[in-house]
Amino acid sequence: MGTAESQVAATSDVQQHPGTTTAASSPVTDGFHLVIDALKLNGIDTIFGLPGIPITDLTRMAQAAGMRVISFRHEQNAGHAAAIAGFMTQKPGICLTVSAPGFLNGLVALANATTNCFPMILISGSSEREIVDLQQGDYEEMDQLAIAKPLAKAAFRVLHAEDIGVGIARAIRAAASGRPGGVYLDLPAKLFAQTMDAHAGRRSLIEVVDPAPRQFPAQDAVQRALELLKSAKRPLILLGKGAAYAQADADIRAFVERTGIPYLPMSMAKGLLPDTHEQSAAAARSYALPEADVVMLIGARLNWLLSHGKGKTWGGKDHKAWGGQKFVQVDISPQEADSNVRVDAPVVGDIGSCMSLLLAGIGPNWTRPPADWLTAIAERKAKNIAKMAEALAKDPTPMNFHSALAVVRDIVKANPDACFVNEGANALDFTRSIVDMYRPRKRLDVGTWGVMGIGMGFSVAAAVVSGQPVIAIEGDSAFGFSGMEVETICRYNLPVCVVILNNNGVYRGTDVNPGGGPDVAPTVFVKNARYEKLMEAFGGAGVHATTPGELRKAMEEAIRSRRPTLVNAVIDEAAGTESGRITNLNPKSGKKS
Ligand code: ADP
Ligand code: TPW
């Protein structure tokens, strides 16, 4: 990279911008250009957003300056796109919105990014501080900074053009360093038109050096973890999305293979090692968790997705009881250990640095786990895989989740580099367990919150960032949260194949109004809806698939042609359970584990 000055000179010619040359002809720049130049200086080349006052001109100027501006139909989808771009690249994804309502629409994505440890920056235009603070009723008035603060890892506002460089540098560092997260950057409308001397402007920009500095754990922490693992009779490794994010793929794989310890991938860590790896215990999960004696968490939290590390899932005698496991936790956050149960060996640092030291520490004489543990897991696994194969081989009419997903499983196997987006309840749970992933950071889903609405935003970003085909497996309810973005997919001609597993409703389509009135039940949608026509409306391909053969043909064609495609895969409306696999979290069901 050159100096800040040469970069800026190359990225935006301030003299060509109307009103940016003073009478004395000393060049001036303005807030618009400083924002664009600061982003470009830091290697950020894409903005996901939605224009309007006061940022329309910013989107135009960014495009003129060679940035990719991906314009959405709703800010939430742009925000989800930015967040997943951050997950895929380790560079904060940028979402740009207008004030109050646009900002609020983006907030779900900002909060979701923070919750999931994805680096993103939500940049919103805002109204005039003087008017907002006196609550005098400005256009789209709102105290956005105050509202964003509790939902973001950090929040900043820039009031003066000469501080734009610092504001963007701080936002980048806050989003990407340590535990990544969502950052809010408030840019009041007045800032964009502020002018300043172009040379001083260039000098005010900051090219962030080492935005996510490596953090090595202490040697004794590494030793403690290795000793504990060595002492285990039934060790288990859990890989989380933090491990996928860290891009330490080779060292993680080497550590798993050289220790010989069985592992379980969390949803978005699927594919970090291929799901077909012989050490994967995924198909024996309900055996491995309660039986393990030492569990090593790599970039995974002991939250609800892991039953808080206790209860019956872990072999505890009731839903609150500790199962007796000892834990090693590799994580960048020093506060994560002991969040739910005692962690005996915290290893705090970035996963790349931690894994390189752990790998170096195992040495040539490492003893693999006892054979009876490995055999017991292998036996359970073989039994469950055979059971699953039986279910997948059935060909019922209408299709069910299994017969449709057997097709998806083959398509992903044949196209391992395709990105894979997934949301819904049953559509999520069945897909996660049936469809194997083969490469890291390909599976992008509802994450820590189980949030619906990531579908089309993630799909757009995955296609833009990776250039690879994208397959989105969507529940019909899940799809509805972001469905209008099929226009965005068609507009940018992205190679996205959306498959809706359509069972006529939320969870399924068979509920009946308990009051007996004219309204359908709250979970029921229009029967036999023709979702594929939505894609056709914007020039993409729409397919109505009622058999696995039709689904296979449509998906193969979509991937071959790279044409935006929506397959309406009609499945049995009685298929699916309420809330998928987390029925037990519904209050009436009570907490069972
Ligand atoms: P999952 O849902 O897959 O179990 P979580 O989101 O619960 O994963 O956990 C991810 C963890 O990874 C977080 O605790 C976060 O601090 C950690 N993490 C994220 N990035 C890194 C990194 N580069 N190095 C170390 N830990 C990381
Ligand atoms: C932002 C609650 C969880 S899953 C789901 C909802 C509404 C949809 C399930 O139906 P779908 O899938 O998609 O048709 P399937 O296969 O079971 O039929 N609002 C938000 N997030 C969540 N999680 C919900 C509501 C929910």
PDB file of C-alpha atoms in Angstrom, residues 35-308:
ATOM      1  CA  VAL A  35     -15.807   9.209   3.923  1.00  0.00           C
ATOM      2  CA  ILE A  36     -15.287   7.443   0.600  1.00  0.00           C
ATOM      3  CA  ASP A  37     -11.542   7.998   0.638  1.00  0.00           C
ATOM      4  CA  ALA A  38     -11.234   6.786   4.225  1.00  0.00           C
ATOM      5  CA  LEU A  39     -13.093   3.568   3.398  1.00  0.00           C
ATOM      6  CA  LYS A  40     -11.073   2.956   0.253  1.00  0.00           C
ATOM      7  CA  LEU A  41      -7.836   3.697   2.029  1.00  0.00           C
ATOM      8  CA  ASN A  42      -8.696   0.814   4.334  1.00  0.00           C
ATOM      9  CA  GLY A  43      -9.401  -1.616   1.541  1.00  0.00           C
ATOM     10  CA  ILE A  44     -13.170  -1.416   1.843  1.00  0.00           C
ATOM     11  CA  ASP A  45     -14.549  -1.638  -1.668  1.00  0.00           C
ATOM     12  CA  THR A  46     -18.218  -2.514  -1.154  1.00  0.00           C
ATOM     13  CA  ILE A  47     -21.146  -0.740   0.491  1.00  0.00           C
ATOM     14  CA  PHE A  48     -24.459  -2.484   1.189  1.00  0.00           C
ATOM     15  CA  GLY A  49     -27.251   0.008   1.700  1.00  0.00           C
ATOM     16  CA  LEU A  50     -30.347   1.886   0.700  1.00  0.00           C
ATOM     17  CA  PRO A  51     -30.258   5.516  -0.482  1.00  0.00           C
ATOM     18  CA  GLY A  52     -32.272   8.561   0.621  1.00  0.00           C
ATOM     19  CA  ILE A  53     -31.639  11.879   2.403  1.00  0.00           C
ATOM     20  CA  PRO A  54     -28.856  12.534   3.357  1.00  0.00           C
ATOM     21  CA  ILE A  55     -26.826   9.727   1.830  1.00  0.00           C
ATOM     22  CA  THR A  56     -28.025   9.429  -1.791  1.00  0.00           C
ATOM     23  CA  ASP A  57     -25.140  11.517  -3.077  1.00  0.00           C
ATOM     24  CA  LEU A  58     -22.711   9.506  -0.993  1.00  0.00           C
ATOM     25  CA  THR A  59     -23.826   6.318  -2.766  1.00  0.00           C
ATOM     26  CA  ARG A  60     -23.465   8.023  -6.167  1.00  0.00           C
ATOM     27  CA  MET A  61     -20.013   9.392  -5.366  1.00  0.00           C
ATOM     28  CA  ALA A  62     -18.896   6.044  -3.965  1.00  0.00           C
ATOM     29  CA  GLN A  63     -19.919   4.353  -7.182  1.00  0.00           C
ATOM     30  CA  ALA A  64     -18.182   7.083  -9.190  1.00  0.00           C
ATOM     31  CA  ALA A  65     -15.050   6.451  -7.123  1.00  0.00           C
ATOM     32  CA  GLY A  66     -15.081   2.780  -8.128  1.00  0.00           C
ATOM     33  CA  MET A  67     -16.718   1.267  -5.058  1.00  0.00           C
ATOM     34  CA  ARG A  68     -19.334  -1.438  -5.412  1.00  0.00           C
ATOM     35  CA  VAL A  69     -22.633  -0.122  -4.041  1.00  0.00           C
ATOM     36  CA  ILE A  70     -25.204  -2.871  -3.583  1.00  0.00           C
ATOM     37  CA  SER A  71     -28.564  -1.273  -3.126  1.00  0.00           C
ATOM     38  CA  PHE A  72     -31.296  -3.203  -1.306  1.00  0.00           C
ATOM     39  CA  ARG A  73     -35.083  -2.980  -0.917  1.00  0.00           C
ATOM     40  CA  HIS A  74     -34.988  -2.922   2.891  1.00  0.00           C
ATOM     41  CA  GLU A  75     -32.169  -1.873   5.207  1.00  0.00           C
ATOM     42  CA  GLN A  76     -32.369  -4.961   7.392  1.00  0.00           C
ATOM     43  CA  ASN A  77     -31.294  -7.079   4.443  1.00  0.00           C
ATOM     44  CA  ALA A  78     -28.464  -4.688   3.591  1.00  0.00           C
ATOM     45  CA  GLY A  79     -27.355  -4.925   7.223  1.00  0.00           C
ATOM     46  CA  HIS A  80     -27.405  -8.705   7.247  1.00  0.00           C
ATOM     47  CA  ALA A  81     -25.433  -8.635   3.997  1.00  0.00           C
ATOM     48  CA  ALA A  82     -22.777  -6.394   5.553  1.00  0.00           C
ATOM     49  CA  ALA A  83     -22.539  -8.581   8.633  1.00  0.00           C
ATOM     50  CA  ILE A  84     -22.042 -11.830   6.763  1.00  0.00           C
ATOM     51  CA  ALA A  85     -19.552 -10.171   4.419  1.00  0.00           C
ATOM     52  CA  GLY A  86     -17.652  -9.347   7.609  1.00  0.00           C
ATOM     53  CA  PHE A  87     -17.826 -12.968   8.760  1.00  0.00           C
ATOM     54  CA  MET A  88     -16.592 -14.245   5.414  1.00  0.00           C
ATOM     55  CA  THR A  89     -13.710 -11.802   4.974  1.00  0.00           C
ATOM     56  CA  GLN A  90     -12.696 -10.594   8.488  1.00  0.00           C
ATOM     57  CA  LYS A  91     -13.073  -7.064   7.122  1.00  0.00           C
ATOM     58  CA  PRO A  92     -15.981  -5.083   8.581  1.00  0.00           C
ATOM     59  CA  GLY A  93     -18.922  -5.098   6.187  1.00  0.00           C
ATOM     60  CA  ILE A  94     -20.445  -1.658   5.614  1.00  0.00           C
ATOM     61  CA  CYS A  95     -24.170  -0.957   5.730  1.00  0.00           C
ATOM     62  CA  LEU A  96     -25.311   2.544   4.810  1.00  0.00           C
ATOM     63  CA  THR A  97     -28.767   3.824   5.735  1.00  0.00           C
ATOM     64  CA  VAL A  98     -30.776   7.024   5.963  1.00  0.00           C
ATOM     65  CA  SER A  99     -31.832   8.531   9.274  1.00  0.00           C
ATOM     66  CA  ALA A 100     -34.429   7.366  11.799  1.00  0.00           C
ATOM     67  CA  PRO A 101     -36.556   4.754   9.996  1.00  0.00           C
ATOM     68  CA  GLY A 102     -33.730   3.557   7.752  1.00  0.00           C
ATOM     69  CA  PHE A 103     -31.414   3.457  10.746  1.00  0.00           C
ATOM     70  CA  LEU A 104     -33.983   1.505  12.781  1.00  0.00           C
ATOM     71  CA  ASN A 105     -34.462  -0.959   9.941  1.00  0.00           C
ATOM     72  CA  GLY A 106     -30.732  -1.613  10.004  1.00  0.00           C
ATOM     73  CA  LEU A 107     -30.569  -2.093  13.757  1.00  0.00           C
ATOM     74  CA  VAL A 108     -31.706  -5.725  13.864  1.00  0.00           C
ATOM     75  CA  ALA A 109     -28.759  -6.597  11.679  1.00  0.00           C
ATOM     76  CA  LEU A 110     -26.382  -4.506  13.810  1.00  0.00           C
ATOM     77  CA  ALA A 111     -27.545  -6.186  17.003  1.00  0.00           C
ATOM     78  CA  ASN A 112     -27.434  -9.593  15.349  1.00  0.00           C
ATOM     79  CA  ALA A 113     -23.876  -8.950  14.177  1.00  0.00           C
ATOM     80  CA  THR A 114     -22.824  -8.003  17.695  1.00  0.00           C
ATOM     81  CA  THR A 115     -24.514 -11.098  19.119  1.00  0.00           C
ATOM     82  CA  ASN A 116     -22.814 -13.348  16.585  1.00  0.00           C
ATOM     83  CA  CYS A 117     -19.388 -11.668  16.767  1.00  0.00           C
ATOM     84  CA  PHE A 118     -19.475 -10.559  13.106  1.00  0.00           C
ATOM     85  CA  PRO A 119     -17.570  -7.370  12.242  1.00  0.00           C
ATOM     86  CA  MET A 120     -19.809  -4.791  10.594  1.00  0.00           C
ATOM     87  CA  ILE A 121     -20.235  -1.020  10.583  1.00  0.00           C
ATOM     88  CA  LEU A 122     -23.665   0.529  10.292  1.00  0.00           C
ATOM     89  CA  ILE A 123     -23.213   4.040   8.927  1.00  0.00           C
ATOM     90  CA  SER A 124     -26.346   6.151   9.122  1.00  0.00           C
ATOM     91  CA  GLY A 125     -26.980   9.688   8.098  1.00  0.00           C
ATOM     92  CA  SER A 126     -28.689  11.647  10.859  1.00  0.00           C
ATOM     93  CA  SER A 127     -30.486  14.914  11.491  1.00  0.00           C
ATOM     94  CA  GLU A 128     -29.009  18.077  12.961  1.00  0.00           C
ATOM     95  CA  ARG A 129     -27.713  17.652  16.493  1.00  0.00           C
ATOM     96  CA  GLU A 130     -28.932  21.056  17.639  1.00  0.00           C
ATOM     97  CA  ILE A 131     -32.483  20.254  16.564  1.00  0.00           C
ATOM     98  CA  VAL A 132     -32.454  16.643  17.731  1.00  0.00           C
ATOM     99  CA  ASP A 133     -31.188  17.588  21.178  1.00  0.00           C
ATOM    100  CA  LEU A 134     -33.864  20.246  21.617  1.00  0.00           C
ATOM    101  CA  GLN A 135     -36.421  17.844  20.107  1.00  0.00           C
ATOM    102  CA  GLN A 136     -37.629  20.484  17.695  1.00  0.00           C
ATOM    103  CA  GLY A 137     -38.956  18.023  15.145  1.00  0.00           C
ATOM    104  CA  ASP A 138     -36.330  17.804  12.413  1.00  0.00           C
ATOM    105  CA  TYR A 139     -36.849  15.659   9.313  1.00  0.00           C
ATOM    106  CA  GLU A 140     -36.427  12.060  10.515  1.00  0.00           C
ATOM    107  CA  GLU A 141     -35.334  13.245  13.933  1.00  0.00           C
ATOM    108  CA  MET A 142     -33.922  10.668  16.292  1.00  0.00           C
ATOM    109  CA  ASP A 143     -31.093  10.387  18.804  1.00  0.00           C
ATOM    110  CA  GLN A 144     -29.583   7.515  16.857  1.00  0.00           C
ATOM    111  CA  LEU A 145     -26.291   7.321  18.713  1.00  0.00           C
ATOM    112  CA  ALA A 146     -28.010   6.755  22.044  1.00  0.00           C
ATOM    113  CA  ILE A 147     -30.289   4.112  20.574  1.00  0.00           C
ATOM    114  CA  ALA A 148     -27.486   2.210  18.849  1.00  0.00           C
ATOM    115  CA  LYS A 149     -25.126   2.175  21.815  1.00  0.00           C
ATOM    116  CA  PRO A 150     -26.543  -0.752  23.804  1.00  0.00           C
ATOM    117  CA  LEU A 151     -26.897  -2.846  20.653  1.00  0.00           C
ATOM    118  CA  ALA A 152     -23.422  -2.285  19.267  1.00  0.00           C
ATOM    119  CA  LYS A 153     -19.928  -3.145  20.381  1.00  0.00           C
ATOM    120  CA  ALA A 154     -19.117   0.552  19.982  1.00  0.00           C
ATOM    121  CA  ALA A 155     -20.834   3.669  18.648  1.00  0.00           C
ATOM    122  CA  PHE A 156     -19.283   6.908  17.391  1.00  0.00           C
ATOM    123  CA  ARG A 157     -20.444  10.203  15.901  1.00  0.00           C
ATOM    124  CA  VAL A 158     -18.390  12.514  13.692  1.00  0.00           C
ATOM    125  CA  LEU A 159     -19.256  16.209  13.720  1.00  0.00           C
ATOM    126  CA  HIS A 160     -16.341  17.713  11.802  1.00  0.00           C
ATOM    127  CA  ALA A 161     -14.929  16.784   8.420  1.00  0.00           C
ATOM    128  CA  GLU A 162     -11.394  16.697   9.808  1.00  0.00           C
ATOM    129  CA  ASP A 163     -12.458  13.905  12.184  1.00  0.00           C
ATOM    130  CA  ILE A 164     -13.836  11.558   9.509  1.00  0.00           C
ATOM    131  CA  GLY A 165     -10.528   9.715   9.233  1.00  0.00           C
ATOM    132  CA  VAL A 166     -10.424   9.094  12.959  1.00  0.00           C
ATOM    133  CA  GLY A 167     -14.108   8.120  13.059  1.00  0.00           C
ATOM    134  CA  ILE A 168     -13.726   5.495  10.363  1.00  0.00           C
ATOM    135  CA  ALA A 169     -10.464   4.184  11.799  1.00  0.00           C
ATOM    136  CA  ARG A 170     -12.055   3.803  15.225  1.00  0.00           C
ATOM    137  CA  ALA A 171     -15.065   2.051  13.728  1.00  0.00           C
ATOM    138  CA  ILE A 172     -12.852  -0.399  11.831  1.00  0.00           C
ATOM    139  CA  ARG A 173     -10.719  -1.188  14.888  1.00  0.00           C
ATOM    140  CA  ALA A 174     -13.725  -1.606  17.145  1.00  0.00           C
ATOM    141  CA  ALA A 175     -15.488  -3.929  14.691  1.00  0.00           C
ATOM    142  CA  ALA A 176     -12.540  -6.155  13.822  1.00  0.00           C
ATOM    143  CA  SER A 177     -10.290  -6.336  16.883  1.00  0.00           C
ATOM    144  CA  GLY A 178     -10.706  -8.655  19.856  1.00  0.00           C
ATOM    145  CA  ARG A 179     -14.163 -10.219  19.803  1.00  0.00           C
ATOM    146  CA  PRO A 180     -15.586  -8.817  16.570  1.00  0.00           C
ATOM    147  CA  GLY A 181     -18.952  -7.070  16.563  1.00  0.00           C
ATOM    148  CA  GLY A 182     -21.264  -4.453  15.146  1.00  0.00           C
ATOM    149  CA  VAL A 183     -20.256  -0.789  15.284  1.00  0.00           C
ATOM    150  CA  TYR A 184     -22.472   2.210  14.718  1.00  0.00           C
ATOM    151  CA  LEU A 185     -21.116   5.334  13.023  1.00  0.00           C
ATOM    152  CA  ASP A 186     -23.372   8.382  13.070  1.00  0.00           C
ATOM    153  CA  LEU A 187     -22.776  10.919  10.312  1.00  0.00           C
ATOM    154  CA  PRO A 188     -25.056  13.990  10.526  1.00  0.00           C
ATOM    155  CA  ALA A 189     -26.255  15.408   7.212  1.00  0.00           C
ATOM    156  CA  LYS A 190     -24.300  18.644   7.692  1.00  0.00           C
ATOM    157  CA  LEU A 191     -21.011  16.759   7.851  1.00  0.00           C
ATOM    158  CA  PHE A 192     -21.172  15.613   4.227  1.00  0.00           C
ATOM    159  CA  ALA A 193     -21.223  19.127   2.810  1.00  0.00           C
ATOM    160  CA  GLN A 194     -18.472  20.483   5.062  1.00  0.00           C
ATOM    161  CA  THR A 195     -15.393  21.404   3.072  1.00  0.00           C
ATOM    162  CA  MET A 196     -11.747  21.549   4.020  1.00  0.00           C
ATOM    163  CA  ASP A 197      -8.386  21.892   2.344  1.00  0.00           C
ATOM    164  CA  ALA A 198      -7.821  18.731   0.309  1.00  0.00           C
ATOM    165  CA  HIS A 199      -4.233  18.201   1.481  1.00  0.00           C
ATOM    166  CA  ALA A 200      -5.193  18.579   5.109  1.00  0.00           C
ATOM    167  CA  GLY A 201      -8.080  16.241   4.372  1.00  0.00           C
ATOM    168  CA  ARG A 202      -5.766  13.581   3.016  1.00  0.00           C
ATOM    169  CA  ARG A 203      -3.479  13.921   5.981  1.00  0.00           C
ATOM    170  CA  SER A 204      -6.421  13.497   8.331  1.00  0.00           C
ATOM    171  CA  LEU A 205      -7.238  10.041   6.991  1.00  0.00           C
ATOM    172  CA  ILE A 206      -5.903   6.975   8.762  1.00  0.00           C
ATOM    173  CA  GLU A 207      -4.888   3.740   7.153  1.00  0.00           C
ATOM    174  CA  VAL A 208      -5.475   1.367  10.033  1.00  0.00           C
ATOM    175  CA  VAL A 209      -2.383  -0.686  10.768  1.00  0.00           C
ATOM    176  CA  ASP A 210      -3.129  -4.229  11.942  1.00  0.00           C
ATOM    177  CA  PRO A 211      -6.873  -3.808  12.646  1.00  0.00           C
ATOM    178  CA  ALA A 212      -7.175  -7.174  14.419  1.00  0.00           C
ATOM    179  CA  PRO A 213      -3.837  -7.635  16.199  1.00  0.00           C
ATOM    180  CA  ARG A 214      -2.848 -11.202  17.038  1.00  0.00           C
ATOM    181  CA  GLN A 215      -3.164 -12.034  20.696  1.00  0.00           C
ATOM    182  CA  PHE A 216      -1.058 -14.917  21.920  1.00  0.00           C
ATOM    183  CA  PRO A 217      -2.123 -16.833  25.001  1.00  0.00           C
ATOM    184  CA  ALA A 218       0.368 -17.370  27.827  1.00  0.00           C
ATOM    185  CA  GLN A 219       2.468 -20.544  27.571  1.00  0.00           C
ATOM    186  CA  ASP A 220       1.228 -21.810  30.935  1.00  0.00           C
ATOM    187  CA  ALA A 221      -2.390 -21.506  29.775  1.00  0.00           C
ATOM    188  CA  VAL A 222      -1.507 -23.588  26.719  1.00  0.00           C
ATOM    189  CA  GLN A 223       0.250 -26.174  28.898  1.00  0.00           C
ATOM    190  CA  ARG A 224      -2.677 -26.348  31.325  1.00  0.00           C
ATOM    191  CA  ALA A 225      -5.050 -27.029  28.450  1.00  0.00           C
ATOM    192  CA  LEU A 226      -2.827 -29.710  26.952  1.00  0.00           C
ATOM    193  CA  GLU A 227      -2.357 -31.451  30.314  1.00  0.00           C
ATOM    194  CA  LEU A 228      -6.103 -31.559  30.825  1.00  0.00           C
ATOM    195  CA  LEU A 229      -6.670 -32.967  27.347  1.00  0.00           C
ATOM    196  CA  LYS A 230      -3.921 -35.537  27.913  1.00  0.00           C
ATOM    197  CA  SER A 231      -5.563 -36.720  31.111  1.00  0.00           C
ATOM    198  CA  ALA A 232      -8.903 -37.284  29.367  1.00  0.00           C
ATOM    199  CA  LYS A 233     -10.367 -40.708  28.776  1.00  0.00           C
ATOM    200  CA  ARG A 234     -13.173 -39.412  26.584  1.00  0.00           C
ATOM    201  CA  PRO A 235     -12.089 -36.070  25.086  1.00  0.00           C
ATOM    202  CA  LEU A 236     -14.215 -34.124  22.629  1.00  0.00           C
ATOM    203  CA  ILE A 237     -13.594 -30.952  20.598  1.00  0.00           C
ATOM    204  CA  LEU A 238     -16.410 -28.512  19.817  1.00  0.00           C
ATOM    205  CA  LEU A 239     -15.765 -26.186  16.886  1.00  0.00           C
ATOM    206  CA  GLY A 240     -17.830 -22.987  16.807  1.00  0.00           C
ATOM    207  CA  LYS A 241     -18.307 -20.201  14.304  1.00  0.00           C
ATOM    208  CA  GLY A 242     -15.455 -18.284  15.988  1.00  0.00           C
ATOM    209  CA  ALA A 243     -13.158 -21.062  14.772  1.00  0.00           C
ATOM    210  CA  ALA A 244     -14.576 -20.733  11.273  1.00  0.00           C
ATOM    211  CA  TYR A 245     -14.206 -16.941  11.408  1.00  0.00           C
ATOM    212  CA  ALA A 246     -10.555 -17.123  12.495  1.00  0.00           C
ATOM    213  CA  GLN A 247      -9.401 -18.600   9.167  1.00  0.00           C
ATOM    214  CA  ALA A 248      -6.950 -20.874  10.981  1.00  0.00           C
ATOM    215  CA  ASP A 249      -8.296 -23.819   8.989  1.00  0.00           C
ATOM    216  CA  ALA A 250      -5.049 -25.724   8.480  1.00  0.00           C
ATOM    217  CA  ASP A 251      -3.916 -25.537  12.120  1.00  0.00           C
ATOM    218  CA  ILE A 252      -7.348 -26.492  13.444  1.00  0.00           C
ATOM    219  CA  ARG A 253      -7.481 -29.486  11.158  1.00  0.00           C
ATOM    220  CA  ALA A 254      -3.911 -30.480  12.051  1.00  0.00           C
ATOM    221  CA  PHE A 255      -4.707 -30.214  15.764  1.00  0.00           C
ATOM    222  CA  VAL A 256      -7.821 -32.376  15.443  1.00  0.00           C
ATOM    223  CA  GLU A 257      -6.029 -34.960  13.314  1.00  0.00           C
ATOM    224  CA  ARG A 258      -2.805 -35.118  15.321  1.00  0.00           C
ATOM    225  CA  THR A 259      -4.589 -35.425  18.660  1.00  0.00           C
ATOM    226  CA  GLY A 260      -7.084 -37.904  17.218  1.00  0.00           C
ATOM    227  CA  ILE A 261      -9.862 -36.333  19.314  1.00  0.00           C
ATOM    228  CA  PRO A 262     -13.413 -36.634  17.953  1.00  0.00           C
ATOM    229  CA  TYR A 263     -15.067 -33.301  17.188  1.00  0.00           C
ATOM    230  CA  LEU A 264     -18.506 -31.776  16.815  1.00  0.00           C
ATOM    231  CA  PRO A 265     -19.033 -28.746  14.569  1.00  0.00           C
ATOM    232  CA  MET A 266     -21.554 -26.109  15.592  1.00  0.00           C
ATOM    233  CA  SER A 267     -23.831 -25.095  12.755  1.00  0.00           C
ATOM    234  CA  MET A 268     -21.665 -22.455  11.065  1.00  0.00           C
ATOM    235  CA  ALA A 269     -18.474 -24.431  11.760  1.00  0.00           C
ATOM    236  CA  LYS A 270     -19.717 -27.234   9.531  1.00  0.00           C
ATOM    237  CA  GLY A 271     -17.236 -27.705   6.718  1.00  0.00           C
ATOM    238  CA  LEU A 272     -14.278 -26.317   8.679  1.00  0.00           C
ATOM    239  CA  LEU A 273     -13.260 -29.952   8.409  1.00  0.00           C
ATOM    240  CA  PRO A 274     -15.373 -31.818   5.853  1.00  0.00           C
ATOM    241  CA  ASP A 275     -18.490 -33.229   7.523  1.00  0.00           C
ATOM    242  CA  THR A 276     -17.499 -36.612   6.111  1.00  0.00           C
ATOM    243  CA  HIS A 277     -14.265 -36.576   8.163  1.00  0.00           C
ATOM    244  CA  GLU A 278     -13.880 -39.808  10.104  1.00  0.00           C
ATOM    245  CA  GLN A 279     -13.319 -37.935  13.371  1.00  0.00           C
ATOM    246  CA  SER A 280     -16.617 -36.043  13.077  1.00  0.00           C
ATOM    247  CA  ALA A 281     -18.909 -37.145  15.886  1.00  0.00           C
ATOM    248  CA  ALA A 282     -21.845 -35.124  14.532  1.00  0.00           C
ATOM    249  CA  ALA A 283     -23.960 -38.199  13.895  1.00  0.00           C
ATOM    250  CA  ALA A 284     -23.247 -39.374  17.473  1.00  0.00           C
ATOM    251  CA  ARG A 285     -23.814 -36.003  19.153  1.00  0.00           C
ATOM    252  CA  SER A 286     -26.365 -37.130  21.707  1.00  0.00           C
ATOM    253  CA  TYR A 287     -24.003 -39.893  22.791  1.00  0.00           C
ATOM    254  CA  ALA A 288     -20.784 -37.871  22.740  1.00  0.00           C
ATOM    255  CA  LEU A 289     -21.896 -34.840  24.795  1.00  0.00           C
ATOM    256  CA  PRO A 290     -23.030 -36.614  27.971  1.00  0.00           C
ATOM    257  CA  GLU A 291     -20.255 -39.205  27.792  1.00  0.00           C
ATOM    258  CA  ALA A 292     -17.291 -36.880  27.215  1.00  0.00           C
ATOM    259  CA  ASP A 293     -15.075 -36.149  30.220  1.00  0.00           C
ATOM    260  CA  VAL A 294     -12.998 -33.262  28.833  1.00  0.00           C
ATOM    261  CA  VAL A 295     -14.451 -30.901  26.246  1.00  0.00           C
ATOM    262  CA  MET A 296     -12.400 -28.384  24.312  1.00  0.00           C
ATOM    263  CA  LEU A 297     -14.400 -25.437  22.990  1.00  0.00           C
ATOM    264  CA  ILE A 298     -12.752 -23.646  20.085  1.00  0.00           C
ATOM    265  CA  GLY A 299     -14.612 -20.428  19.237  1.00  0.00           C
ATOM    266  CA  ALA A 300     -17.931 -21.691  20.655  1.00  0.00           C
ATOM    267  CA  ARG A 301     -19.881 -20.365  23.619  1.00  0.00           C
ATOM    268  CA  LEU A 302     -21.701 -22.489  26.172  1.00  0.00           C
ATOM    269  CA  ASN A 303     -24.987 -20.689  25.476  1.00  0.00           C
ATOM    270  CA  TRP A 304     -28.461 -22.128  24.838  1.00  0.00           C
ATOM    271  CA  LEU A 305     -27.252 -23.810  21.668  1.00  0.00           C
ATOM    272  CA  LEU A 306     -25.105 -26.033  23.885  1.00  0.00           C
ATOM    273  CA  SER A 307     -27.670 -26.263  26.682  1.00  0.00           C
ATOM    274  CA  HIS A 308     -25.445 -23.973  28.779  1.00  0.00           C
TER     275      HIS A 308
END
